Short mmCIF file of C-alpha atoms in Angstrom, two decimals:
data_model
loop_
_atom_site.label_atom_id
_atom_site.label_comp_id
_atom_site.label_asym_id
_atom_site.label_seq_id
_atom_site.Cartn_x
_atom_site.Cartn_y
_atom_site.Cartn_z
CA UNK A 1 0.79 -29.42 35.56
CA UNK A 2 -1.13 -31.72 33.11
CA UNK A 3 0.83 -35.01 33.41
CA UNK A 4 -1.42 -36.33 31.05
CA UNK A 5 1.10 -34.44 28.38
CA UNK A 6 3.71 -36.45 27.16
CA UNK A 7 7.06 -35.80 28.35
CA UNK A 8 10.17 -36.63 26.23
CA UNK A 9 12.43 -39.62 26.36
CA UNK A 10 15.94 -39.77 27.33
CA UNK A 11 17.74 -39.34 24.07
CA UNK A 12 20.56 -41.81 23.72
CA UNK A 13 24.52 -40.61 24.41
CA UNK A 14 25.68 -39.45 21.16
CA UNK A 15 22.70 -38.56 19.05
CA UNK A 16 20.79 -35.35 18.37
CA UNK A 17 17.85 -35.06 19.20
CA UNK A 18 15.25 -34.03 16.38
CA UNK A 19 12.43 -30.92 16.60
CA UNK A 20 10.16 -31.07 13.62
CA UNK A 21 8.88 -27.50 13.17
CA UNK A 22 5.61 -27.49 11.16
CA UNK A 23 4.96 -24.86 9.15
CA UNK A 24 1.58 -24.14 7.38
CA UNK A 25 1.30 -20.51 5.24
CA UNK A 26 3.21 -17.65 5.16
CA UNK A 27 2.57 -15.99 8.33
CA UNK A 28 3.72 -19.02 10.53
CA UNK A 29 6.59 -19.25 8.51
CA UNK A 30 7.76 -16.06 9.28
CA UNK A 31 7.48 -16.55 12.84
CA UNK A 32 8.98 -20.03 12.60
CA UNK A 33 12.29 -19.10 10.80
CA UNK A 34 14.11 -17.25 13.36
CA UNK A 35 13.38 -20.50 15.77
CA UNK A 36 14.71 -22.32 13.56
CA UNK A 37 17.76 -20.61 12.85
CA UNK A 38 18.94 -20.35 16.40
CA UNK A 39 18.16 -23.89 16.87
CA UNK A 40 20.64 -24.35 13.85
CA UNK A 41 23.26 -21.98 15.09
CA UNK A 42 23.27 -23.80 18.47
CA UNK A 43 23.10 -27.19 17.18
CA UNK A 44 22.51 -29.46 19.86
CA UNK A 45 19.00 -30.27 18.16
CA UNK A 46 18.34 -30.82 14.53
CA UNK A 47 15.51 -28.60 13.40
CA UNK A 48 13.72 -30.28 10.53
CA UNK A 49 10.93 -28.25 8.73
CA UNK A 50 8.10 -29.93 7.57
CA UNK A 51 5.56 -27.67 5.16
CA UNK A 52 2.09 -28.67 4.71
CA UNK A 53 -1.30 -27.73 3.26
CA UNK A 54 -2.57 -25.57 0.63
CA UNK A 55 -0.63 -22.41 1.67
CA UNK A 56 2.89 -24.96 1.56
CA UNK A 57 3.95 -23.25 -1.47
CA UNK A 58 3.37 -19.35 -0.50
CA UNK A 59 4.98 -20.70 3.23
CA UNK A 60 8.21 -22.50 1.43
CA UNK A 61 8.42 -18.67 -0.92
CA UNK A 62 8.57 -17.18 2.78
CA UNK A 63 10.91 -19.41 4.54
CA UNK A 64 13.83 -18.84 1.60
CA UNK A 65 13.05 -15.20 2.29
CA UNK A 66 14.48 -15.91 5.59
CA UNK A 67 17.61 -18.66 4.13
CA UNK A 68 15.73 -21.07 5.67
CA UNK A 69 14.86 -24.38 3.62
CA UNK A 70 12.14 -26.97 3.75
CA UNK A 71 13.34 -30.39 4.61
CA UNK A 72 9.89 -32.07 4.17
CA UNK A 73 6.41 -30.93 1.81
CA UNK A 74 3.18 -32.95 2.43
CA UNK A 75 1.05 -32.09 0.36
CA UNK A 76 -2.97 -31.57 1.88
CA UNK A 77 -5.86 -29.80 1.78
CA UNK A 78 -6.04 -25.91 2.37
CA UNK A 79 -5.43 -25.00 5.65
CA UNK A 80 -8.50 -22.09 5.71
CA UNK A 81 -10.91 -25.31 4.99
CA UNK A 82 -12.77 -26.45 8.07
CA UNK A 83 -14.62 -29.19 7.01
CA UNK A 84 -14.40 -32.41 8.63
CA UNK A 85 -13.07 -34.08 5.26
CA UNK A 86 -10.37 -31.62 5.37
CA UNK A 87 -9.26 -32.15 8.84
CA UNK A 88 -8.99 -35.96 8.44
CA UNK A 89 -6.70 -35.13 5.65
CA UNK A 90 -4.41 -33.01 7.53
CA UNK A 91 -4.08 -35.23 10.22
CA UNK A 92 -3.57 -38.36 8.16
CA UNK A 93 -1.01 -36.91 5.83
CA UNK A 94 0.72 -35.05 9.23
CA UNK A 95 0.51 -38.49 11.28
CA UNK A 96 2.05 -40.34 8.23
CA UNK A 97 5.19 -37.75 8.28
CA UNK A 98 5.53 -38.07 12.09
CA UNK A 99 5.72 -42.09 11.56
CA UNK A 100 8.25 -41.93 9.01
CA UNK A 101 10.66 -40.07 10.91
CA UNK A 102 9.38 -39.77 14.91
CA UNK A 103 10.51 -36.10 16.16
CA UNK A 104 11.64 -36.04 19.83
CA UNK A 105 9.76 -32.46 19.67
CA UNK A 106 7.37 -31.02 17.18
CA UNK A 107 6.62 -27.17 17.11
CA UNK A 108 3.33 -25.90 15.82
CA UNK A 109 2.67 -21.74 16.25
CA UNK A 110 -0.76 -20.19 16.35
CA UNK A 111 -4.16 -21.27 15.63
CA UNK A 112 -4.39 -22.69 12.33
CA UNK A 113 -6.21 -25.85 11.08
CA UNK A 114 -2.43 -27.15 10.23
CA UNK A 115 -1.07 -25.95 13.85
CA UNK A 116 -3.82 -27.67 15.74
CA UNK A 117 -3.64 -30.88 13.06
CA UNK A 118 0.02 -31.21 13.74
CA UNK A 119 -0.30 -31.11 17.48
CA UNK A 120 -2.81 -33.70 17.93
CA UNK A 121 -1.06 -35.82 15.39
CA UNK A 122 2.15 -35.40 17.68
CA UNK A 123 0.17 -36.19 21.01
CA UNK A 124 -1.39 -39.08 19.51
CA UNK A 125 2.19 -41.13 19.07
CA UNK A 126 3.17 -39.16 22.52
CA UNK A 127 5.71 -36.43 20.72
CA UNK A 128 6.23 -33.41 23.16
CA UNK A 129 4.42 -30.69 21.61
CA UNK A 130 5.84 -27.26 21.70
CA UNK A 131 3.18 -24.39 20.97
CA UNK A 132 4.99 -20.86 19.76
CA UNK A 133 2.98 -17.58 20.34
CA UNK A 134 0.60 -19.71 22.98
CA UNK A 135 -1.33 -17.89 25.33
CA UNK A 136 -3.46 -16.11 22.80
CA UNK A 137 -7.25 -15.51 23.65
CA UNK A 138 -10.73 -13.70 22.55
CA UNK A 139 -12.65 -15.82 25.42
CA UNK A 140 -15.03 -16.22 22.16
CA UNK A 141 -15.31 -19.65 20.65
CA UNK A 142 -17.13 -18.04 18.04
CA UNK A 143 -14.49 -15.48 16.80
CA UNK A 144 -12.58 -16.18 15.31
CA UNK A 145 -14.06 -19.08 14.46
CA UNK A 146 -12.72 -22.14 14.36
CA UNK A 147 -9.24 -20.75 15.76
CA UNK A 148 -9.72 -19.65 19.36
CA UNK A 149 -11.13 -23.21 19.74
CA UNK A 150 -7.75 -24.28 18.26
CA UNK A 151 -5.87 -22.27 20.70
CA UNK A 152 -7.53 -23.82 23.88
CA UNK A 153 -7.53 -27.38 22.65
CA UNK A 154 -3.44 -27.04 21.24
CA UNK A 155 -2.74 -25.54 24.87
CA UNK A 156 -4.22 -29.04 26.37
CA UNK A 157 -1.98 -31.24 24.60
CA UNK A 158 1.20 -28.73 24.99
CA UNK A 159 4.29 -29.65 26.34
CA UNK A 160 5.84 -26.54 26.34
CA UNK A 161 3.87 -23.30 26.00
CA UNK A 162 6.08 -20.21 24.36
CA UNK A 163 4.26 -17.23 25.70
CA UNK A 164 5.07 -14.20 23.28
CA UNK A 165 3.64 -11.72 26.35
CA UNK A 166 3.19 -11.48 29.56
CA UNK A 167 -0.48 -11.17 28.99
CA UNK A 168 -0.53 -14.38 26.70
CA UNK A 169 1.57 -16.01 29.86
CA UNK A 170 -1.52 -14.45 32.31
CA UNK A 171 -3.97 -16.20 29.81
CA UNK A 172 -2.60 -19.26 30.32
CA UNK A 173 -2.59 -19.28 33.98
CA UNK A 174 -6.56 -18.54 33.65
CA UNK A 175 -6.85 -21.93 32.18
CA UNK A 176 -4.09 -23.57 35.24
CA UNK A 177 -1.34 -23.98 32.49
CA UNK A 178 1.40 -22.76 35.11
CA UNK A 179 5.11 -23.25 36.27
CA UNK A 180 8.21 -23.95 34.42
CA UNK A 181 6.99 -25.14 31.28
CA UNK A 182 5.14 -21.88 30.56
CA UNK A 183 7.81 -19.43 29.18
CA UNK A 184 7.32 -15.58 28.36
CA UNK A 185 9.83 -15.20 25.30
CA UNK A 186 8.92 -12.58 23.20
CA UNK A 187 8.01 -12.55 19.87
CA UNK A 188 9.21 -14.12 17.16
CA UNK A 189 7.94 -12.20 14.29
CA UNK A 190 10.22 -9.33 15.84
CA UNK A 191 12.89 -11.09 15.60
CA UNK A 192 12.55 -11.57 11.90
CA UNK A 193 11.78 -7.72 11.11
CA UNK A 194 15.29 -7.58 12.78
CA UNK A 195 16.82 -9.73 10.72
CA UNK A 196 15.31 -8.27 7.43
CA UNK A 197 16.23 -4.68 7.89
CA UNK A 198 19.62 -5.97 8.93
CA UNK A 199 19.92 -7.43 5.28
CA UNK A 200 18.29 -4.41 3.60
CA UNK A 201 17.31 -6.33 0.55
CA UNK A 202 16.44 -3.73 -2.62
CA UNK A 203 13.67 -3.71 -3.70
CA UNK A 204 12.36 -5.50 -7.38
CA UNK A 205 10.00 -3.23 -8.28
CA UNK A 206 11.36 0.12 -9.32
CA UNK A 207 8.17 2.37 -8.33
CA UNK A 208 9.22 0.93 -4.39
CA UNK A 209 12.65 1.66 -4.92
CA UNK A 210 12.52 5.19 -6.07
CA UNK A 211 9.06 6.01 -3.42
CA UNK A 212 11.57 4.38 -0.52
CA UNK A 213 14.32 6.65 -1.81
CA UNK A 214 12.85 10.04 -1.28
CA UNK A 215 11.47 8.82 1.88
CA UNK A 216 14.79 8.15 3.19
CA UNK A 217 15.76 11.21 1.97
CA UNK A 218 12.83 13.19 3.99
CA UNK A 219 11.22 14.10 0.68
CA UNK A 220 8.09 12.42 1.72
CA UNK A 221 6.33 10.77 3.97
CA UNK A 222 5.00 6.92 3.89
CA UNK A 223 2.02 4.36 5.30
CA UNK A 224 2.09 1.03 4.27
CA UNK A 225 -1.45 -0.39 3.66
CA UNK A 226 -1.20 -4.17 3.66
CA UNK A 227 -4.49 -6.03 4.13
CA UNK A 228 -5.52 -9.69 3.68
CA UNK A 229 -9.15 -9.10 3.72
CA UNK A 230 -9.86 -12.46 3.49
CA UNK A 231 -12.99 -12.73 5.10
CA UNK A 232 -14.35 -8.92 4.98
CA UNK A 233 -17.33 -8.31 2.90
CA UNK A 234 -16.99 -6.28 -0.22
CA UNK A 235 -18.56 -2.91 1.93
CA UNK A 236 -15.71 -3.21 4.80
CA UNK A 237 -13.03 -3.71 2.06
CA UNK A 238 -14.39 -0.54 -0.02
CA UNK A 239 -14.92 2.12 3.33
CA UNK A 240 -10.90 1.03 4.26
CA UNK A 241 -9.75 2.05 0.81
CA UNK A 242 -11.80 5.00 0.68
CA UNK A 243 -10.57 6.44 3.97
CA UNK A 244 -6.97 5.76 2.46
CA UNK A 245 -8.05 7.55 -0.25
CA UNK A 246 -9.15 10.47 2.27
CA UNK A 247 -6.03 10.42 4.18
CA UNK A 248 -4.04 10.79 1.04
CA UNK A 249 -5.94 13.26 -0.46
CA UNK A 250 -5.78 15.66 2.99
CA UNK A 251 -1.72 15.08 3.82
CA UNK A 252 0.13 16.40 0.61
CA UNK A 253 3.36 14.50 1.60
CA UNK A 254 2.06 11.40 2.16
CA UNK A 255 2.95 8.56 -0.02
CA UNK A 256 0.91 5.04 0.01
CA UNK A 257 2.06 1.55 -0.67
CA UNK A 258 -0.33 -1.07 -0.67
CA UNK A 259 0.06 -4.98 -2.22
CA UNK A 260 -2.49 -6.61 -3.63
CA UNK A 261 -3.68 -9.51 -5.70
CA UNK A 262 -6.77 -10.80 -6.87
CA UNK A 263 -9.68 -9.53 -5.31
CA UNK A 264 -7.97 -6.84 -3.27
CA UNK A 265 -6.26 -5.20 -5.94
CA UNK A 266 -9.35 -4.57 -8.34
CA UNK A 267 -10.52 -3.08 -5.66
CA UNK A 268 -8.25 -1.21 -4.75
CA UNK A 269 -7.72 0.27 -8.35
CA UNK A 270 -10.62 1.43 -8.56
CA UNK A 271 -10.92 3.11 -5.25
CA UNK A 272 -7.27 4.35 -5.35
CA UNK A 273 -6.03 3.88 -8.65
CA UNK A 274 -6.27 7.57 -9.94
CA UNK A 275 -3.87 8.77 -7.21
CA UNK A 276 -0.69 9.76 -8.31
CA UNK A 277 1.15 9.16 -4.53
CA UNK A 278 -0.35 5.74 -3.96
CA UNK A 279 1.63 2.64 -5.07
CA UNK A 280 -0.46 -0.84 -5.85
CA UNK A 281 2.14 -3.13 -5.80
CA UNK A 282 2.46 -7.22 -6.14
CA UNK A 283 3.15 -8.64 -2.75
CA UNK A 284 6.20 -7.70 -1.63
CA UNK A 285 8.53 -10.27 -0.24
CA UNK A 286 8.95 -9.66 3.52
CA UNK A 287 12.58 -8.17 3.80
CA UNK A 288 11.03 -5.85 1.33
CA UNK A 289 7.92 -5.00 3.50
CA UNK A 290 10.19 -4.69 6.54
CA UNK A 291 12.22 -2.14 5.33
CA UNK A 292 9.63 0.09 3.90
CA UNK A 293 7.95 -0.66 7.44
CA UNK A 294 11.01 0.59 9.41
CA UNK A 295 11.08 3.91 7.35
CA UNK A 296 6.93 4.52 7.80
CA UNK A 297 5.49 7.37 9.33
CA UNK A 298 2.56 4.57 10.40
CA UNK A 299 0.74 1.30 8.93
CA UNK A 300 -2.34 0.32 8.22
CA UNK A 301 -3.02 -3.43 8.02
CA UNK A 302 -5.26 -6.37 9.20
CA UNK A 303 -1.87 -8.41 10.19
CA UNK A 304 -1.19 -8.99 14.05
CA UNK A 305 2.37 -9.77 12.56
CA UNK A 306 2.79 -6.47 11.26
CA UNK A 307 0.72 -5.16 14.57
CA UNK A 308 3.76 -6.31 16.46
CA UNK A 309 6.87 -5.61 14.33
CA UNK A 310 5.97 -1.62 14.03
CA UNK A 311 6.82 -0.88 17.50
CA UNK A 312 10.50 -1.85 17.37
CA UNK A 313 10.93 1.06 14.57
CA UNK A 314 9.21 3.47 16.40
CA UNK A 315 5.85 2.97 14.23
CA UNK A 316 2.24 3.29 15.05
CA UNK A 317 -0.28 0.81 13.69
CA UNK A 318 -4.03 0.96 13.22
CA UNK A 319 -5.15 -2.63 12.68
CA UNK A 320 -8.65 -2.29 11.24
CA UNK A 321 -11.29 -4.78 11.17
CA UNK A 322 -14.12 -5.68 13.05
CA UNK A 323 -17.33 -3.77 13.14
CA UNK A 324 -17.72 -0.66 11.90
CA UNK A 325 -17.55 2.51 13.29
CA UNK A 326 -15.98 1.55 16.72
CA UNK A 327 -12.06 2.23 17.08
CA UNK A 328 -9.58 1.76 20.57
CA UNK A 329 -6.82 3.66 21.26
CA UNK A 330 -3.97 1.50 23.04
CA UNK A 331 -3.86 2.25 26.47
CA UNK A 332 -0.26 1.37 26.96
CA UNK A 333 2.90 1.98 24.59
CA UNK A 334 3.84 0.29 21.78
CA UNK A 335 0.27 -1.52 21.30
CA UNK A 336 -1.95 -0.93 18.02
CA UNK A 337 -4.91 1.11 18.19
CA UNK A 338 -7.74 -0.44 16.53
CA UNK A 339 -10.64 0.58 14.25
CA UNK A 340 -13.67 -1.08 12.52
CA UNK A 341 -14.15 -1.02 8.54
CA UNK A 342 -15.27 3.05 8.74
CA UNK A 343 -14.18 5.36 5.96
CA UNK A 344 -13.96 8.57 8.28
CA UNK A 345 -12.70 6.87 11.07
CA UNK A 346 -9.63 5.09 9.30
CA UNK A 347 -8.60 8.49 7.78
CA UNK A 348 -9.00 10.08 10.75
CA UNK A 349 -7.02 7.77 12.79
CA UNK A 350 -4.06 7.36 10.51
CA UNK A 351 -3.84 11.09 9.98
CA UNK A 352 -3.20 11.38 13.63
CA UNK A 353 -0.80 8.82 13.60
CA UNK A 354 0.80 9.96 10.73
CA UNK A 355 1.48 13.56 12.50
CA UNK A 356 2.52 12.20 15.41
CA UNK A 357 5.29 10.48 14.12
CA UNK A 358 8.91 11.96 15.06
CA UNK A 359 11.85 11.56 12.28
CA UNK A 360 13.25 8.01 12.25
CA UNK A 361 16.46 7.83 12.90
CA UNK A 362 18.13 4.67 11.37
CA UNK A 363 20.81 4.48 13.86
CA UNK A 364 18.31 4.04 16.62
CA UNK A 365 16.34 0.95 15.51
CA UNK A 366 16.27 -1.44 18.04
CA UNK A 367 14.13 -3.62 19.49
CA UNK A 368 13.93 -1.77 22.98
CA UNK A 369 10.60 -0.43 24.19
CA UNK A 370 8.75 -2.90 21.87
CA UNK A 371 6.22 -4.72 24.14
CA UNK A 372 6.41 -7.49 21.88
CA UNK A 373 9.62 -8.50 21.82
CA UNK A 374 13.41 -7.50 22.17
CA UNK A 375 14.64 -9.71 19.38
CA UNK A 376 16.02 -12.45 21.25
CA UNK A 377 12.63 -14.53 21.08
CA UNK A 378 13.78 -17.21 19.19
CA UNK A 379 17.31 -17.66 20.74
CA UNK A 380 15.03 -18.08 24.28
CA UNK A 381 12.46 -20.70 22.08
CA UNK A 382 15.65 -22.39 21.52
CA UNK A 383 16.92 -22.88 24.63
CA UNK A 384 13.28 -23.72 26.08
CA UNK A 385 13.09 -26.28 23.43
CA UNK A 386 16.45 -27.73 24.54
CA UNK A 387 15.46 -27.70 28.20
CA UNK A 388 12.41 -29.88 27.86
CA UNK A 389 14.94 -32.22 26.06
CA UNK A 390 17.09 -32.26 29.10
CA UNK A 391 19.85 -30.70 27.06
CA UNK A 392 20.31 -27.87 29.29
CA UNK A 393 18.87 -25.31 31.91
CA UNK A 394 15.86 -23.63 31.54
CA UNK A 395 15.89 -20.18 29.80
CA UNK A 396 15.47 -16.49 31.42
CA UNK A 397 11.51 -14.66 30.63
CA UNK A 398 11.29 -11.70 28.02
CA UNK A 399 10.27 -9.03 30.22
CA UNK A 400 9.11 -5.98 27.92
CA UNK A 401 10.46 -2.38 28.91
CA UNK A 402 8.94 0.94 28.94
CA UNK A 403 9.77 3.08 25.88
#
């Protein structure tokens, strides 16, 4: 154990101890909310959520798609910039937010610039730092670039390491981060596809509504297609939409969704816009997403998020990306298979999925057989949290199960 790594104080008899959550874009606030609501439901901490950087309004939008509210906004540079002038600013304006209200824990998830700002920030006035999802790896400090360097350097400052998998936990204990504080708990971003379905929020736009309809009714069948693309060249985002375009055009029952803004969407107009069974949609808030995910025959998407949510519905994703031409098939249930920027080899792939796929069966959506998580992630980040306070004993491990 690194006892270099600040350790909490006793909290005084009669006060609550507070864990300041730091949230930085939309995809960390998904992943955060469910932590924070059990830490809320519990209450022997006070979670407060502190939003920050250039994606702080898209990541407040998210967090009130989950009833969760921001308690503090700090406004800094984007957190995709990685220039030295940008990272003083995030640490400034997150050091400044610590001081005016010292956390007895701060939570940062993933590998962002605001993640790995926030952490060193907290070690630097010796805050516990709690790292959600930890454990992830390439082994390639060059991709992606600058965030599996974030990764290694957040995990040396960690107080607490929340392993979403066993293999995240095995990654770890490469790099000697071992014993109690490293705990397997699942995801967290499962947890939240959970909770959306649950809700079954309808849908605003009335092209979704009617297309999620007559899927439910087993008039048709559906693939999401939901794709940042923020760093793919113009030629990788144009072969993706084309093989969509070739899927579609070979399965006559097949229906396509895909969001899109800027960029993206003129793209994908012209490359799918003539189709009368594909949808190009404004982003679609994530309870919507979720449900249209738990009724798909498969996705397509660049989002590891997405990537890990599918399973618990019983849906296969291809995550594409990468160079192309080369694809994976998962060698083990539940886990995405994987395909470079290739026109043929994206159709092909989702075709297959596509036919593979058995009826889903509403009544049957659970978490179980998900390698990702069971649900419960964030009740067992809760609890973790509360154990390094010395508020109670240490949690039980996520251990995935066969589907």
């Amino acid at each position: 154990m690194n006892t270099l790594v600040p350790l909490p104080a006793p909290c005084p008899p009669g006060r609550v101890p507070e864990v300041c959550l730091v949230v930085g874009d939309a995809g960390a606030a998904v992943r955060i909310a469910p932590l924070v609501g059990a830490m809320a439901a519990e209450e022997r901490v006070r979670p407060v959520v502190l939003v920050c950087g250039d994606g702080a309004g898209a990541a407040t939008a998210a967090l009130a798609e989950f009833r969760v509210g921001t308690d503090v906004t700090v406004a800094l540079a984007a957190d995709g910039q990685h220039t030295t002038p940008a990272a003083a600013q995030l640490l400034a304006g997150l050091d400044r937010a610590f001081a005016d209200r010292l956390p007895d824990a701060v939570v940062v998830q993933g590998d962002s610039a605001t993640a790995f700002s926030a952490a060193m920030a907290a070690f630097w006035r010796r805050v516990p730092v709690v790292h959600l999802d930890a454990g992830v790896r390439s082994y390639d400090l060059t991709a992606p670039f600058p965030q599996e360097g974030h990764r290694r350097l957040i995990a040396q400052v960690s107080s607490l390491h929340l392993a979403a998998t066993p293999e995240a936990t095995a990654n770890l204990a490469r790099e000697s981060h071992t014993g109690p504080k490293v705990v397997t708990v699942g995801s967290t971003a499962v947890d939240a596809a959970l909770d959306a379905v649950e809700r079954r929020v309808a849908h605003a736009d009335p092209r979704v509504r009617q297309l999620a309809d007559a899927v439910a009714a087993g008039y048709s069948r559906l693939v999401p297609v939901v794709l940042e693309a923020a760093n793919w060249s113009a030629s990788a985002v144009d072969a993706v939409l084309h093989g969509i375009c070739d899927l579609v055009l070979a399965t006559p029952d097949l229906e396509v969704v895909l969001p899109a803004t800027g960029e993206l969407r003129a793209r994908a107009e012209d490359a799918l816009g003539r189709l009368v069974r594909v949808t190009i949609t404004d982003p679609l808030p994530q309870p919507c997403l979720l449900g249209l995910l738990s009724t798909a025959a498969a996705v397509v998407t660049d989002s590891a998020t997405l990537a890990e949510q599918s399973p618990s519905f019983g849906v296969s994703a291809l995550v594409v990306g990468g160079e192309s031409g080369t694809w994976t098939e998962p060698d083990r249930p539940g886990y995405p298979w994987a395909a470079g920027a290739d026109r043929a080899v994206v159709a092909r792939i989702t075709e297959k999925l596509v036919l593979s796929r058995r009826p889903a069966i509403p009544e049957q959506r659970t978490a179980g057989g998900n390698p990702f998580g069971d649900g419960l992630a964030a009740a067992r980040s809760a609890q973790a949290v509360q154990w390094l306070l010395g508020l109670r004993e240490r949690p039980g491990e996520f251990v995935p199960t066969r589907p």
